[in-house]
Amino acid sequence: MDLTGFSDTQLQVKDSVSKICAQFPDDYWALRDQDERYPHELHAALAKGGWIGIALPEELGGAGLGISEATMMLQTVSQSGAGIAGAQSIHANVYATQPVAKFATEGQRNRMLPRLISGEWKACFGVTEPSTGLETLKLRTRAVRNKDGYTISGQKIWISSAQVASKCILLARTTRLEEVKKPSEGLSLFFIDIGKNLPGLELRKIRKMGGKAVDANEIFFDNYQVPADTLIGLEGQGFKIVLHGMNAERCLLAGEALGLGYAALEKAVKYAQERVVFGRPIGQNQGIQHPLALAYMNLEAAKLATYHAARLYDASSKDPKTTTSQSVGIACNSAKYLAAEAGYAACERAVLTLGGLGYAAEYHVERYLRECFVPRIAPVSKEMIMNYVVSVQQFTFRQPVITGKRAAIAQAAYESGFDCSDPDKLVCLIDAVVLANNKFGYPDQWDGAAAFKSTLYPVTWTAAHASRKQKINTSGTYQDSTRHPTVPAFGPSAAEIIRNLTAQSRHASGSNRQPLGERGDSSLNKRSAVLPIPGKSAKRIKTKVSGSQHVLLAAQYRTEHRPPPRRASSNIPKPMASHRQRAAQTHQAEAIAIGTDALLNKVTSKLRANLLSINRDREALRARWEIDQRLQLVRITDHLKGLNECFNRAEAAMRKATELLEMNIN
C-alpha cells in the first residue's frame, strides 16, 4: 500500500499496531477460525497499549484521536492476517461508543467508558432485528418505562461478540410506531448489561461462513429489566444519536476491507513470483499481472475514498458547521461500498492466482475470501447504499410530474398505445408534440389531446379544432360541437379523417353555417407563424406552406382580418352586408373543399407509394428465395458428388481387399 498523503499520526498508529499484530501470525488466526474461539489475547494486547480507546476522550483514558486514526488501526489489524475476524473483535468498542461519548452525561461517560478503554469490559452493538432487517425505523423491540427503569422485550440478530461482551449499546422503541408523528421518533439508545446468565436474557450463537473466531448471536429479551440511567440522551431521539456511530462504523469497516484486500494481494504477488511453470515464474505472464494490477488500483482508489470520508467525519465532529451531515453520509457510505467491492475483488483474484492451492486452508487466502463477504453485506448492503445516494443526490430517476396540457398529451399517448413506462421517452414525446405544434404555426392555446392528435395525423388539425374547446372526459374521448356523439380522440384511420373533413365541408356550406373560428377567439389572432401579415391572400400564403390545414387556417385568417368598413359605408343596405357574409362563407367552404381534395390526393399518393414498396419488397424476397434455392441445389449436388466419390473409393478398396484375399488363399 502506498503511504503517501497520510499524516505522521496515522503512520505512527500503523507502525505501533503492526508491532502488536506481529505477535499473532496467520497460523494463529487459522486456528481461531477452526476452533471458533474468541481472540482474547489480541484484545488484551491492544487494550494494554491503549488502542481500544483510540477515538475516545483523553480525560477518560482514551487517546483522543479521530476516526481517521481508528480506521488506520483497524486496517492494520486486518492487513496483518487477522482479517475481518481480528478487526471485529475490537471495532464495536470503537464505533459503538461514539454516541455514548458525545450524547451521554458526564456521569454516564465516567461510569461507562473507562472500563471499556482498559479492556475490562467488552461491548457489542444491538440494532438489527430479524423481522425488520435494514428497516431500522420499524424496529419492534420495546423498552417500556416503569418505576424501576425500563422493561425490554423483543429480539435482536447478528450481534457480534455478545457471548463475551459485558455491555450492549441497544436501540429499542420506547414509543409505538403507530403513536409517533415521524418514523424516526420513538427510538431510544441504552447502555445495558449483557451476559449468558442474566434473567430475561437469552443468547443463541449463529453458525456462519467466515470470521468464526468472533461469535454472532441472536438475543432474546423477555421482560428484561434495566435501570433508568442506562438511557443515553433524550428518550425518543435514539435514531438521531445512533447515526453518529453508524457513519463511523462504515469508515472502520471500509478500512478493514482494505486491509483484507491488501493482505490477499500480497500473498498472491508472492506466490506468483515463486511459482514456476513452463520454465519461468507465472508472475511474468500478463494474464497474471493485469488482474493483480487492476485489483491494486481498485484498492488504492477505495483507500482514497475511505480516508476522505474519515476526515470529513472527524471535521464534522469537531465543528458541525464545516460540513453537512449529508456530505458525511454520502462519503462514508461510498467508502464502505468501494472498499468492500475492491477487497472482494482482491481476495477472489488471490484465490484464482494460487489456483488449487488457493482452495487450501494452509495458504489462508480462502479464509480471506470467506471473510470479505462481511463488509459487502453488513451493516448495509451495496444496493441500499446506492438507494441512499440516489435519495440524497435527488437523481431524476423518478416518474416526472406532468400537469396541465402536457398531461393531456401523456394521456393521449397512453390511450393511443404509446409505451409510457419509460419516463425519458414519455418526456421526449411530449416535447416533440409541443415543438411540432409550435413549429407548424398551430395556435398557442391548443388542447393537449388535440395537439397530440394533430402531430400524429397533421391533416386532421383544422381551425374548428383550434377554436372549439375540446375536453377529455373520463372515457378518453373528446366532445366536438360538430361531431356527435363523442368519438375516440386519438388514432383515427385515414377513412375517418376523410369522412370528418367532408362532413365539415358540408356543414360549413349548409343552412346552419358556422364560421371556422369565432371573432372573439384569440387562439388564431395572437400568434401564427404561417399568417404573420394581415391582408395576404390565401393563394399567396398557400405558396409558402403546404398541407390542407394551412389552407384552412389561411381562409380563416382571411375571413377574420377583413379591413374594417369605412364610416361612410354605414349606410350600406343590409342585403349587401349579408351578401358579403355569404361570400365569406362560400370562400370558407371552397377552402375546406380544397383541403379535402389535397388530403385525398395525399392519401392516394401515400397508398400508391406503399403499394409500390410492397411490390418491390415482394420481388426482392422472390429473387432472394430463388437465389437461396439455387445455392441449396448446388450444395446438395456437391454433397452427392462427394458421396459418390466416397462410394467409388470404398468400392475400389473392397476390390483390392478381395484380390489380396484370393492371393492369400491360393
XYZ file of C-alpha atoms in Angstrom, residues 184-608:
425
model
C -37.528 8.388 13.170
C -39.090 9.288 16.511
C -39.830 6.928 19.383
C -36.479 5.081 19.350
C -34.101 5.337 22.307
C -30.498 4.292 22.944
C -29.459 2.304 26.042
C -26.152 1.172 27.533
C -27.139 -2.081 29.264
C -25.577 -5.118 30.901
C -25.455 -8.321 28.889
C -24.499 -11.882 29.808
C -25.433 -15.504 29.382
C -26.837 -15.972 32.857
C -28.866 -12.792 33.294
C -32.635 -13.347 33.880
C -34.836 -12.316 30.981
C -31.963 -12.624 28.518
C -31.126 -15.487 26.133
C -28.191 -15.698 23.712
C -28.095 -18.103 20.776
C -24.944 -18.464 18.702
C -25.267 -18.442 14.892
C -23.099 -20.754 12.812
C -21.639 -18.761 9.938
C -19.443 -18.911 6.843
C -16.379 -16.896 7.871
C -14.917 -14.869 10.715
C -15.671 -17.737 13.059
C -13.320 -16.502 15.772
C -15.879 -13.816 16.658
C -19.325 -15.095 17.580
C -22.559 -13.831 16.001
C -25.753 -14.163 18.001
C -29.479 -13.887 18.364
C -30.531 -12.137 21.557
C -33.980 -12.630 23.093
C -35.292 -10.112 25.642
C -38.158 -11.322 27.811
C -39.182 -8.537 30.202
C -35.527 -7.761 30.753
C -35.256 -5.044 33.423
C -32.684 -2.235 33.044
C -32.176 0.897 35.184
C -33.424 4.274 34.004
C -29.895 5.740 33.977
C -28.917 3.401 31.122
C -30.751 5.728 28.713
C -28.321 7.711 26.546
C -29.515 11.174 25.550
C -33.190 12.031 25.311
C -35.901 9.424 25.124
C -37.240 9.073 21.589
C -34.137 10.577 19.964
C -32.131 7.361 19.755
C -32.151 7.118 15.969
C -30.538 10.530 15.528
C -27.994 9.643 18.206
C -27.100 6.260 16.751
C -26.481 7.745 13.302
C -23.344 9.301 14.742
C -21.952 5.824 15.311
C -23.216 4.326 12.056
C -21.162 6.663 9.853
C -18.093 5.849 11.943
C -18.808 2.135 11.520
C -18.814 2.498 7.744
C -15.378 4.128 7.789
C -13.948 1.450 10.072
C -15.439 -1.388 8.030
C -14.039 0.161 4.860
C -10.587 0.154 6.445
C -10.972 -3.494 7.422
C -11.971 -4.432 3.865
C -8.945 -2.561 2.529
C -6.626 -4.386 4.906
C -8.038 -7.752 3.897
C -7.648 -6.905 0.208
C -4.049 -5.745 0.582
C -3.194 -8.889 2.588
C -4.689 -11.155 -0.089
C -2.933 -9.230 -2.856
C 0.402 -9.516 -1.054
C 0.102 -13.307 -0.835
C -0.940 -13.547 -4.486
C 2.053 -11.482 -5.650
C 4.455 -13.511 -3.530
C 3.085 -16.786 -4.905
C 3.220 -15.516 -8.491
C 6.903 -14.640 -8.038
C 7.789 -18.065 -6.646
C 5.579 -20.415 -8.653
C 7.444 -21.646 -11.757
C 5.524 -23.162 -14.670
C 6.944 -23.874 -18.144
C 10.379 -22.743 -17.024
C 9.533 -19.309 -15.589
C 7.540 -17.688 -12.744
C 3.857 -17.277 -13.542
C 4.123 -13.653 -12.428
C 5.911 -12.890 -15.701
C 2.710 -13.603 -17.623
C 0.399 -10.695 -18.302
C -2.567 -12.963 -17.687
C -1.447 -12.972 -14.039
C -0.069 -9.417 -13.885
C -3.015 -7.470 -15.264
C -5.746 -8.791 -12.906
C -3.440 -8.169 -9.925
C -2.713 -4.654 -11.184
C -6.437 -3.970 -11.544
C -7.091 -5.225 -8.026
C -4.342 -2.966 -6.691
C -5.739 0.101 -8.488
C -9.213 -0.582 -7.110
C -7.792 -0.850 -3.597
C -5.857 2.410 -3.978
C -8.944 4.245 -5.235
C -11.056 2.868 -2.392
C -8.323 3.851 0.060
C -8.562 7.484 -1.031
C -12.352 7.435 -0.653
C -12.116 5.793 2.780
C -9.728 8.264 4.350
C -11.511 11.191 2.738
C -14.714 10.020 4.453
C -12.894 9.582 7.772
C -11.512 13.132 7.563
C -14.989 14.503 6.832
C -16.388 12.612 9.811
C -13.703 13.988 12.133
C -14.197 17.512 10.813
C -17.972 17.342 11.365
C -17.444 16.033 14.920
C -15.175 18.926 15.828
C -17.160 21.650 14.054
C -20.534 20.657 12.554
C -20.603 23.883 10.534
C -17.657 22.809 8.373
C -19.657 20.148 6.523
C -23.204 18.844 6.279
C -24.459 15.539 7.619
C -25.470 14.536 4.098
C -21.916 15.063 2.834
C -20.581 12.869 5.631
C -23.222 10.213 4.983
C -22.508 10.120 1.247
C -18.744 9.914 1.818
C -18.906 7.203 4.492
C -21.386 5.009 2.617
C -19.499 5.425 -0.658
C -16.225 4.495 1.032
C -17.735 1.369 2.550
C -19.188 0.339 -0.822
C -15.983 0.912 -2.796
C -13.687 -0.684 -0.224
C -15.902 -3.753 0.163
C -16.004 -4.320 -3.601
C -12.262 -3.718 -4.007
C -11.444 -6.053 -1.110
C -13.658 -8.788 -2.516
C -12.087 -8.474 -5.989
C -8.587 -8.704 -4.492
C -9.429 -11.781 -2.389
C -11.055 -13.529 -5.331
C -8.067 -12.746 -7.542
C -5.697 -14.100 -4.884
C -7.530 -17.434 -4.783
C -7.527 -17.658 -8.579
C -3.832 -16.754 -8.760
C -2.925 -19.548 -6.366
C -5.141 -21.934 -8.302
C -5.713 -25.210 -6.492
C -3.600 -24.098 -3.537
C -5.852 -21.084 -3.133
C -8.556 -23.521 -2.105
C -6.348 -24.967 0.651
C -6.630 -23.585 4.187
C -2.843 -23.733 4.514
C -2.415 -20.678 2.268
C -5.062 -18.587 4.109
C -6.486 -16.789 1.057
C -9.606 -18.966 1.148
C -10.209 -17.642 4.680
C -9.809 -14.099 3.382
C -12.352 -14.796 0.639
C -14.877 -16.167 3.115
C -14.473 -13.191 5.410
C -14.605 -10.493 2.722
C -18.345 -11.053 2.298
C -18.947 -9.368 5.654
C -18.200 -5.778 4.524
C -20.216 -6.385 1.367
C -23.307 -7.397 3.355
C -23.068 -5.624 6.703
C -24.126 -3.302 8.152
C -25.967 -2.323 4.968
C -25.986 -3.889 1.506
C -24.486 -2.206 -1.540
C -27.957 -1.861 -3.084
C -29.204 0.085 -0.068
C -26.141 2.324 -0.241
C -26.979 3.142 -3.849
C -30.585 3.828 -2.842
C -29.314 6.231 -0.203
C -27.050 8.035 -2.667
C -29.928 8.389 -5.133
C -32.248 9.797 -2.449
C -29.708 12.318 -1.166
C -28.442 13.463 -4.556
C -32.020 13.617 -5.892
C -31.208 11.984 -9.189
C -34.078 12.327 -11.686
C -34.831 8.630 -11.882
C -38.390 9.041 -10.665
C -41.524 9.417 -12.767
C -41.689 13.048 -13.945
C -44.541 15.222 -12.718
C -46.603 16.176 -15.777
C -49.523 18.538 -15.370
C -51.838 20.672 -17.460
C -51.924 20.314 -21.205
C -48.760 18.217 -21.150
C -50.688 15.708 -19.023
C -53.376 15.632 -21.717
C -50.693 14.771 -24.264
C -49.427 11.994 -21.985
C -52.959 10.608 -21.636
C -53.410 10.762 -25.401
C -50.117 8.957 -25.924
C -51.084 6.244 -23.447
C -54.508 5.650 -24.981
C -53.020 5.559 -28.476
C -50.764 2.660 -27.475
C -47.511 4.501 -26.760
C -45.293 2.825 -24.126
C -45.330 5.338 -21.242
C -43.362 3.139 -18.815
C -40.090 4.891 -19.678
C -40.188 8.444 -18.216
C -37.431 9.688 -20.515
C -39.213 8.523 -23.653
C -42.506 9.996 -22.444
C -40.963 13.413 -21.786
C -39.243 13.350 -25.182
C -42.562 12.538 -26.858
C -44.335 15.411 -25.100
C -41.541 17.815 -26.023
C -41.731 16.644 -29.636
C -45.501 17.214 -29.736
C -45.126 20.720 -28.308
C -42.282 21.519 -30.682
C -44.178 20.220 -33.708
C -47.268 22.290 -32.934
C -45.235 25.444 -32.384
C -43.108 24.844 -35.470
C -46.028 24.470 -37.867
C -47.815 27.507 -36.538
C -50.696 25.922 -34.715
C -52.373 28.206 -32.202
C -50.602 28.532 -28.893
C -53.818 27.906 -26.940
C -54.174 24.341 -28.082
C -55.730 21.448 -26.280
C -53.215 18.777 -25.289
C -55.049 15.786 -26.724
C -55.806 17.599 -29.965
C -52.153 18.610 -30.205
C -51.066 15.001 -29.901
C -53.629 14.009 -32.485
C -52.543 16.748 -34.860
C -48.900 15.705 -34.542
C -49.639 12.085 -35.346
C -52.126 12.990 -38.072
C -51.377 16.612 -39.163
C -54.170 16.722 -41.736
C -56.814 16.388 -39.027
C -55.956 19.702 -37.432
C -58.498 22.297 -38.521
C -59.413 25.758 -37.403
C -62.565 24.296 -35.932
C -60.492 22.057 -33.659
C -58.388 25.020 -32.642
C -61.244 27.357 -31.826
C -63.578 24.963 -30.072
C -62.762 23.795 -26.566
C -62.222 20.042 -26.608
C -62.318 18.440 -23.191
C -61.146 14.945 -22.401
C -63.657 13.079 -20.279
C -63.169 10.000 -18.135
C -63.760 7.658 -21.078
C -60.785 9.034 -23.002
C -62.877 10.758 -25.721
C -63.475 14.363 -26.633
C -66.691 16.236 -27.403
C -66.754 18.318 -30.588
C -69.668 20.622 -31.380
C -69.654 19.436 -34.981
C -69.323 15.715 -34.199
C -71.910 13.910 -32.108
C -71.842 11.660 -30.223
C -68.364 11.588 -28.679
C -65.745 9.850 -30.778
C -62.307 8.475 -29.896
C -59.845 11.338 -29.545
C -56.755 9.506 -30.739
C -55.618 7.397 -33.635
C -58.314 7.828 -36.338
C -57.938 5.923 -39.560
C -57.406 7.599 -42.945
C -61.010 6.849 -43.912
C -62.282 8.508 -40.747
C -60.140 11.577 -41.394
C -61.605 11.909 -44.901
C -65.157 11.482 -43.624
C -64.680 14.094 -40.924
C -63.287 16.698 -43.283
C -66.001 16.002 -45.837
C -68.665 16.336 -43.151
C -67.147 19.625 -42.002
C -67.168 20.886 -45.631
C -70.866 20.087 -45.997
C -71.591 21.553 -42.574
C -69.882 24.822 -43.462
C -71.903 25.188 -46.706
C -75.266 24.204 -45.196
C -78.099 26.336 -43.842
C -76.754 26.280 -40.289
C -73.367 27.503 -41.382
C -70.903 28.422 -38.694
C -67.565 30.242 -39.175
C -64.499 28.148 -38.546
C -63.339 30.496 -35.828
C -65.237 32.947 -33.699
C -64.203 36.549 -33.963
C -63.569 36.830 -30.234
C -61.288 33.779 -30.082
C -57.653 34.850 -29.662
C -56.250 31.397 -30.448
C -55.817 32.336 -34.122
C -55.114 36.023 -33.669
C -52.257 36.234 -31.169
C -49.505 34.218 -32.749
C -49.377 32.304 -36.011
C -46.189 31.555 -37.906
C -47.977 30.948 -41.195
C -50.093 34.139 -41.206
C -47.874 36.950 -39.939
C -49.134 39.859 -42.094
C -52.780 40.945 -42.482
C -54.027 41.420 -45.985
C -52.242 38.475 -47.599
C -54.426 36.390 -49.840
C -54.980 32.702 -49.284
C -53.354 31.932 -52.618
C -50.107 33.708 -51.763
C -49.958 32.074 -48.345
C -50.544 28.680 -49.893
C -47.379 29.060 -51.946
C -45.360 29.392 -48.740
C -46.775 26.416 -46.864
C -48.188 23.036 -47.730
C -50.937 20.897 -46.281
C -54.683 21.253 -46.108
C -54.616 22.553 -42.531
C -52.553 25.549 -43.584
C -55.030 26.338 -46.363
C -57.860 26.183 -43.854
C -56.010 28.494 -41.494
C -55.354 30.902 -44.360
C -59.035 31.033 -45.218
C -59.874 31.555 -41.559
C -57.326 34.346 -41.256
C -58.626 35.987 -44.397
C -62.174 35.937 -43.041
C -61.205 37.167 -39.567
C -58.965 40.005 -40.768
C -61.092 41.790 -43.314
C -60.345 45.536 -43.482
C -62.764 47.382 -41.195
C -65.654 49.103 -43.016
C -65.438 52.823 -43.652
C -67.697 55.154 -41.729
C -69.436 56.206 -44.938
C -70.339 52.614 -45.533
C -72.559 52.522 -42.501
C -75.479 53.282 -44.821
C -74.879 50.135 -46.899
C -78.098 48.194 -47.109
C -78.295 45.053 -45.036
C -78.839 42.770 -48.034
C -75.387 43.785 -49.331
C -73.849 43.012 -45.920
C -75.492 39.580 -45.894
C -74.190 39.072 -49.411
C -70.659 39.661 -48.106
C -71.213 37.149 -45.317
C -72.461 34.583 -47.806
C -69.406 35.252 -49.953
C -67.072 34.806 -46.992
C -68.774 31.583 -46.021
C -68.566 30.394 -49.608
C -64.827 31.084 -49.538
C -64.605 29.026 -46.367
C -66.476 26.130 -47.950
C -64.230 26.317 -51.005
C -61.144 26.298 -48.781
C -62.414 23.203 -46.978
C -63.126 21.534 -50.290
C -59.616 22.378 -51.464
C -58.208 20.923 -48.238
C -60.288 17.776 -48.708
C -59.053 17.322 -52.265
C -55.474 17.860 -51.143
C -55.962 15.269 -48.412
C -57.448 12.761 -50.853
C -54.528 13.274 -53.216
C -52.078 12.911 -50.347
C -53.684 9.724 -49.043
C -53.890 8.271 -52.561
C -50.247 9.009 -53.286
C -49.262 7.544 -49.964
C -51.209 4.366 -50.640
C -49.678 4.079 -54.107
